[in-house]
Structures are given as C-alpha cells and as structure tokens.
Amino acid sequence: MKAGQATTAVIGGGLHGLACALALVQRGQDVVLFERSWIGRRASGATAAGVRTLWRDPAEIALSLEALERWYRMDALVGDDCGFRAGGQIKVAESHAEMEALAARSARTRDLGFHHEELIDPRELRRLAPMISEHCVGGLIARRDGAADPHRTIAAFRGAAEGYGAVIREGISVMALEPDAGGWRVVTDAGNWSVRHVVNAAGAWGGQVCRMVGEAIRFGYKASMVFVTERVQQAFGPVFSTVGRPLSFKQSSQGTLVVGGGIQGWADLEKGSTQVDFRALARGAAAAQTLFPAIRNVQIVRAWTGLEGKTPDLLPVIGPSARAPGVFHTFGFSGHGFELVPLVGEIIADCIMHGRSHYDIGAFDVARLLV
Amino acid sequence: MLKPDLLIVGAGPAGMSAAIVAARAGLKVVVVDEQPTPGGQIWRGVEANAGTSRGRALGAQYCSGLATVRAFRECGAVYWPSTRVWQIEPTLGTYVTGPGGTRVITPRLVLIATGAQERPAPLRGWTLAGVMTVGAAQILLKNPGSVPSEAVWIAGCGPLALLYAHQLVRMGGAVAGFLDTRPSTPLRESLRLAGRAVLRSSGELAKGASWYAELRHRAGRYVPGVVDLQALGTDRLEGVRYRTAAGRVEEIRTSLLLIHEGVLPELHTVRSLGCEIQWDAGQAAYRPVLNEWGECSHPDILIAGDAAGIGGAEAAVHRGRLSALRILQRLGKVAAEPGMTEENCRTALARALALRPFLDRVFRPRGEIFAPDDDTIVCRCEELRVRDLRAALAGSVGPNQLKAFTRAGMGPCQGRQCGLTVAALIAAAEGRQMSDVQPFRVRPPLKPVRLCDLAGLADEGLSS
Ligand SMILES: Cc1cc2nc3c(=O)[nH]c(=O)nc-3n(C[C@H](O)[C@@H](O)[C@H](O)COP(=O)(O)OP(=O)(O)OC[C@H]3O[C@@H](n4cnc5c(N)ncnc54)[C@H](O)[C@@H]3O)c2cc1C
Ligand SMILES: Cc1cc2nc3c(=O)[nH]c(=O)nc-3n(C[C@H](O)[C@H](O)[C@H](O)COP(=O)(O)OP(=O)(O)OC[C@H]3O[C@@H](n4cnc5c(N)ncnc54)[C@H](O)[C@@H]3O)c2cc1C
C-alpha cells in the first residue's frame, strides 16, 4: 500500500469498523482505519457484550439470527472464540400481566416465521435460575443466545484485520471528507489520504461524519451505564432482563456480575467525556436485587458509562450513503450492536465490492433519517 | 446537612484541623471518615488509648493527637464516622454510605484530606498468607493493641517501619530481625539536602537516630542494604530469602513477615475527578498539582494533608488550616481564633516540611520496586505477574488498554495495588519517563459499595 493511498478508508476503530476492515482486506482490498483515540475506546470497549437475538425489533431479527450463527464459528472467523458462551438469554416476567405481554410477543414473532424465542413456565425458569425470586412467574428465552468477552473480541478482530494487512492508525481523527478524482480525500489531523471508498463506522459520531458529506440526519446518542461486582460464588448461566424494569444481568467468565440495562448516564459528545449517574444506576441495582435477593451484599467494584449512537427508531444505519457515492454507513446501533458485529462487516464489504448485499437491509437505509 | 458549605473527606490531622478553623468561623461543615473514631492514621484510636499504658507505649507524638481530636469533637462540625465516600461527581454530588445508609451530599466546596497509603512493594511471594504490611500491623497495635506473640521479621524502608519497631518493642513485642532495604546513601549528600533544617530539626533527627540505634541493639538481627527480597512458601509464608549488601544470599525461617516501603498520597479520589497530577521525582510518587492553598485544577475542590504530597502529620495540620483559611476567604468569612493567620500557618508549614527533602533522599525506595522480576505478582486481585504484563505491553499502548487486555487493576482494589508498578513497567517498556506516563483512569466507585447500598438510593428517589 502506498503512503496516503488505500482503496477504502474506515472511520472508527470500534468493533464495527474493525469488522468492516477485516471483511474488506479478506476480499483483497487495501484498507486504512482511523481511530481518534484507541481501538475499542468507546462503545465497543464499554459494552456489556450480550449476544442477543431475544426481543429484537422485527426488522433486525433476520440479521441477528444470521449473526448468531457466526458467533458459533467465531474461532474460524477471527482465530478466537471471543469468550462466547451460549447460556441463553431470558426476559423474565414478574407478574401475570407481564407474562401475557411475553406471550403476545412470542405469537407475533412466530407469525413472522421466527422460532428462536420460547415461552417458559415458572418451573423451567427455576431450573435455569435456581436463585431467582419467588415472585417471578415465567419468561421468554432464546436458548442459543449468550454473551462474550468484549476485550477478547476487540483483540481478535483487530488481530485478524491486521493479519490480513489492514493498516490501523490510532490517535488520528478524520476532520473532513472532500470529493476527489474517482473517490474521496480523507482529511485527518495527520495528513490526507486518497481513497475510492469511505466507511463511516464512527459510532456516536456517525452523524458528524454524515455531515462531512452533506448528509444531515436525525441522530442522537446514548450514554448507557454498566456496573461490575466482585467475583461471586454462585453460578448464573443465562443473561437476564425483565419486562418491567431496566435490567440486563449476567455473569462474566471471570465470575463477576455485569449489570446494565440501558440506564443513562451523562455524556458530552463534543468533549467525548462521560460520567456515571449513580442515582439512575441505583434502579439497576434495585432491579438486580429484586430478581436475585441472595446477591444483595455483593460488592460493586466498578461502574462506567459508554457512548453510542442512537437513531429515532433505534435501528442502525447500514448501507450506502443517500447523497455521497462511495460512502457507506455502519453506525447508530442504538445500544444493541455487539451481537451484529460478525455479520455487518460482510454486508458492507459486499455493498462496496458488488454494489449490493444479499441480506435485506432496507430498514437500515440512511434515507429514512435525512432532514 | 445534605447541603453544607464544606464537605471534608477524612478526619485525620489535616481534615480535623481544617474542620476546626472552618466550623469555628461559622461555616456549615460535614466531615466524613470511614474509621469509627477521629484521628486518621497517626492518631488512630487516640481517644481510647491516650492515658493508658498502650498510649504511653505508642509515644508522645501519638498522644498529642488527643487535643486536636477533642477540639474537633467540640468545634461544631457535623461528623459522620464509619462512613465512606465512594463517589464525588464533578458537580460535587458526593455519595456516602454509613450507618445511616446511603446519602448524597451536595456541598459548596470539598476538601479532600484522605491521607496516604502504603507504597505497594511487589516482591515474590508477597501474596502469601503470613506476609502483611507494617501499616496493617500497626493498625492492630493501635486498635485492639494486639502484639504478635512471636518475634516478627520486618523488611523494608521508611520512617514508619522504624516507628513500628520502636512501638512494638515498647509494647512488649520483639523484633526477630530487620531486613533494611534502604539503599545506602552517602550521609553527607543527604545532610546537605537537609541544610539548615538539620539545626532546627535536630530533635527529630536525634529521635530517628535513636530508633535506628535501638533497632540495631534490640532486633535479633539487623541486615543493612538488603536486595532481591523474596517471601518463600507454598500456601503460606515459610521463610524469606534475600541478598545482603555483600552479595551473599541468605535464607531465614519465619511465618510472619512485615513489609513496608514508604507511603504515597492517596490519589484515587483526586484522580477520579480528573484533577491534574504530576510525577514528583523526589518522592518517587505522583501528587496532585496544587497552588499554595491546596487548590487543584477543579475550581471547587481543595486537597490537604498527605493526600497533597507526603509531608507528615505536622505539615498535614498546617496544610489543613491553610486550605480552611482559603475556604473562609472564598465564602466571605474570617477565622475566629486569634493568630490563625496565613503568615503563621505558612511559617509553621515551612518548618514542618524542612526535613522532608532529607527524609525523601534517605528513604528513597530501591529501584527493584519499580522493576520486579518476571515471576512477581503485580495485580493481586487478578493474580497477574510481571511476565503477563510485559507480554501484553509488547502489543498495546498505555495503561488503560493494558487494563482492558489483561484485567490488571480491575479487581476490588481498583488499581491501588498495581497502578504505580504498571506505570513503571510501561515507562520502562517504552523508554519513557514516569512523568510522561499516566496511571490508570479511575472508575467509580472509589471504594466498593454493596449492591443493596446502591439499591437503597433508588428507594430514596421513590419516596422523595
Ligand atoms: C497505614 C499508615 C500508618 C501510618 N501511621 C503513622 C504513624 O503512626 N505516625 C506518623 O507520624 N505517620 C503515620 N502515617 C503517615 C500519615 O500519612 C500521617 O502523616 C498523617 O496521618 C497524615 O494525616 P492526614 O490528615 O493527611 O491523613 P490521615 O491521617 O491518613 O487521614 C485520612 C483519613 O481519611 C479517611 N479516608 C480516606 N479515604 C476515605 C474515603 N473514601 N471515605 C471516608 N474516609 C476516607 C481515612 O479513614 C483516614 O482517617 C501512616 C500512614 C499510613 C498509610
Ligand atoms: C454500556 C453499554 C452496554 C452495551 N451492551 C450491549 C450488549 O449487551 N449487547 C449488544 O449487542 N450491544 C451492547 N451495547 C452496544 C454495542 O456495544 C455497540 O452497539 C457497539 O459496540 C458499537 O460499535 P461501533 O463500532 O459502532 O461503535 P464504537 O465502538 O463507539 O466505535 C466508534 C469509534 O469511532 C471513533 N470515531 C468517531 N469519530 C471519528 C473520527 N472523526 N475520526 C476517527 N475516529 C472516529 C470513535 O473514537 C470510536 O472509537 C452496549 C453499549 C454500551 C455503551
């Protein structure tokens, strides 16, 4: 690869940027990836790393199931299983009204032709989660779901991409994109690059990159929080969420408990700074304690806030730009993009190299967000 | 009470002294400390011990704390003992958990007076049962007054190790041996650093010298210039191996080893707020960047006492008072006590700090501490060895990525035990100076908090 030249420039060194870079270099392209701080610094390093097809927006279900298959063959894809463990994901009902909501959801997804979600009764719930509180009446489970280790995943995707020859530049910000003969000039704070294609994998800053090519969109951000406890004796196999409370609860492979659930902290997008709001996070702790009273004395040792892009319909932006030929988007995963990582890079690579993907990505078209 | 003028974290010499000045001047002051009684490290338990034989054995400087503690009790500041601060937001929202549950305090100003921590001194076998720090052993002396039944081995360097040996002997304990890890410094160079302070501080120097003399006399063995220190044993401590100044490798049998390599400012609180810190080469430690009042890069936070840089208890008192005077100035009040002036405090502080460069030089930690051998555990919580970190370092950059990839610093101690060693390993691997390396970012909570204590805050939100 000549200095300052590549076939494709990827903006953003989160998991989606890495996955795109990997898919492209595997298909023989020269790829340079720019990351403003360091690889995995943002959502991808902050993630709770749930691998979840359960309770997805109907528009995302097909993609998520396809991505899930790849989690089972991660080793072949990136040389490491990324710590993926398939303990299942369960949405717990705490009342009969909630159980009815789960049943209605289950009927709807079956009507759409999907069979990955299954209603379970109290007895099966207790078999899977012996420590769950008495008042829980059942749940909806996706048995093949699970969770992975985010840092192993980052390391594996990075290693695989670099192994195939991707050039990763950390500590470099893309400042502007200018049309150039047959492609784009990528203006960074450390020199310019000439490329044919640009991938916008800038996460919470995806909207800013859109603006660089004259594409103003409706776009916000999330500042989701997570806390982690000391290691505990008990074993929790599945990942738990509830119908009525903000909660996502799992045990890491180290034995610590990881609790989140989309509860929002504070963030400043311009400065890139985030802050934990413990008053809000207290609701997650209360929910965890209500579901599993036995863990009430466990010590919380770390908490953090991660920044991630959010669209009005909570669906990601995947596919070509509506206005700028040669620019492709993969951002705005709205709090649930980890599971999709092994698939979306391939989709973008196909869009770039063949002009289309054989998956239906119509629902993720950026055109829906243009102002 | 939840909206005081001033919140002080720490009821040691610095925090108490500041509280007395501020409360007497009419400010609403809340003081929070995780210990059950006031006094901080040096005067731990002084109310119970002063006037007893234990108090006498602990010494005059220890007992002198009683006057400050009494004045503190009476000054009008609200004091919450057994209460830990586990989060301070940049807007000063401060989360505390104690006997009254979990509360959020929103003061106008915060004074951080959290003191020092012992310098983590990684050596092979330091995680074995039977190895503990001198500081931890001294806490036992001060509290239940428990004197180890067998003679102890002490290894290390620093005034606290000497003081402990002195106090232990006076309480009827015995020192089996003292492995002095202090690198030999030419006395003349060190004395030159002390300069004229030597004359003014001759009493202090004489005291130190007498502790040394006593040690040489009373300890079963005294071995100077020890390096390559190693704790031996499989499940618990069985012995200690070390190299003498003459290069001879020796081994002793013992089931108890006390280690100590000096103290460092407690920086977790300060760093969690993003306040600027700098490397202090003289003290071989990071310290906050402060002005002469203890004001830091956060406009509404001040730092006093050993948390501001190691200066000892006497300096902590005067730094606490100076910060309080500044706070009074900022909130439009004046000190109630005659003589409580900036000038007097500065003069006293200068005197208290005069001997510091000499002490820093004499007790400068040996280089080994910053470059332990490959087998040594660095991160105790995750049981990571130097080897693991060096391997990861070959690929990644900076402490935060190292943390992500190795889990170093992610355990319950939150990097307090490994942060400095990791920074030193990074500096060495990349040929950089400690001043160019930033230690781990600090994630809240500052101290572990029980799930139910955090959950309690949600109930409070509902009821209010
Ligand atoms: C283990 C140890 C033992 C020592 N013993 C001696 C001694 O015997 N003699 C001597 O001259 N020097 C001793 N020192 C040195 C010590 O630093 C003194 O110089 C002096 O106590 C410093 O006063 P200070 O007010 O700055 O801090 P300290 O006296 O350390 O007081 C700080 C206080 O802050 C509290 N605190 C810290 N963090 C929090 C939090 N998050 N929430 C609530 N409370 C908090 C602590 O409980 C403590 O009481 C010791 C140091 C250590 C680390
Ligand atoms: C706390 C938390 C918990 C989560 N839990 C889950 C979960 O359990 N399951 C799940 O599926 N998903 C979860 N998610 C969501 C998931 O982590 C994200 O969807 C995913 O990581 C997004 O990856 P990304 O590559 O799009 O974004 P990021 O990882 O944020 O990467 C974008 C990168 O672009 C860089 N960048 C931006 N602008 C520029 C520029 N101009 N120049 C150079 N670089 C730039 C940024 O620095 C950043 O590193 C969670 C997210 C958070 C925050």
Coordinates of C-alpha atoms in Angstrom, one line a residue, chain A residues 5 20 39 67 105 109 113 154 170 191 206 217 223 231 265 272 289 294 314 328 332 337 345 354:
Chain A
Q5 CA -3.4 5.9 -0.6
C20 CA -15.6 -3.9 8.0
I39 CA -9.1 0.8 19.3
A67 CA -25.0 -13.0 13.1
R105 CA -44.7 -11.1 21.6
T109 CA -42.5 -13.4 16.1
G113 CA -41.7 -17.1 10.8
I154 CA -11.7 -6.5 20.1
E170 CA -4.8 5.1 16.3
G191 CA -2.2 14.3 6.7
G206 CA -21.6 8.8 12.9
I217 CA -29.7 13.3 9.7
A223 CA -24.8 7.1 27.4
R231 CA -16.5 -12.4 41.9
G265 CA -25.5 8.4 32.5
G272 CA -16.0 12.9 24.4
Q289 CA -31.6 -7.3 43.9
A294 CA -29.3 -13.5 47.5
L314 CA -33.4 2.5 17.5
F328 CA -21.0 3.6 3.2
G332 CA -26.0 4.0 15.2
G337 CA -24.8 -3.6 18.1
G345 CA -18.8 -6.1 8.1
H354 CA -20.6 -5.8 -5.5

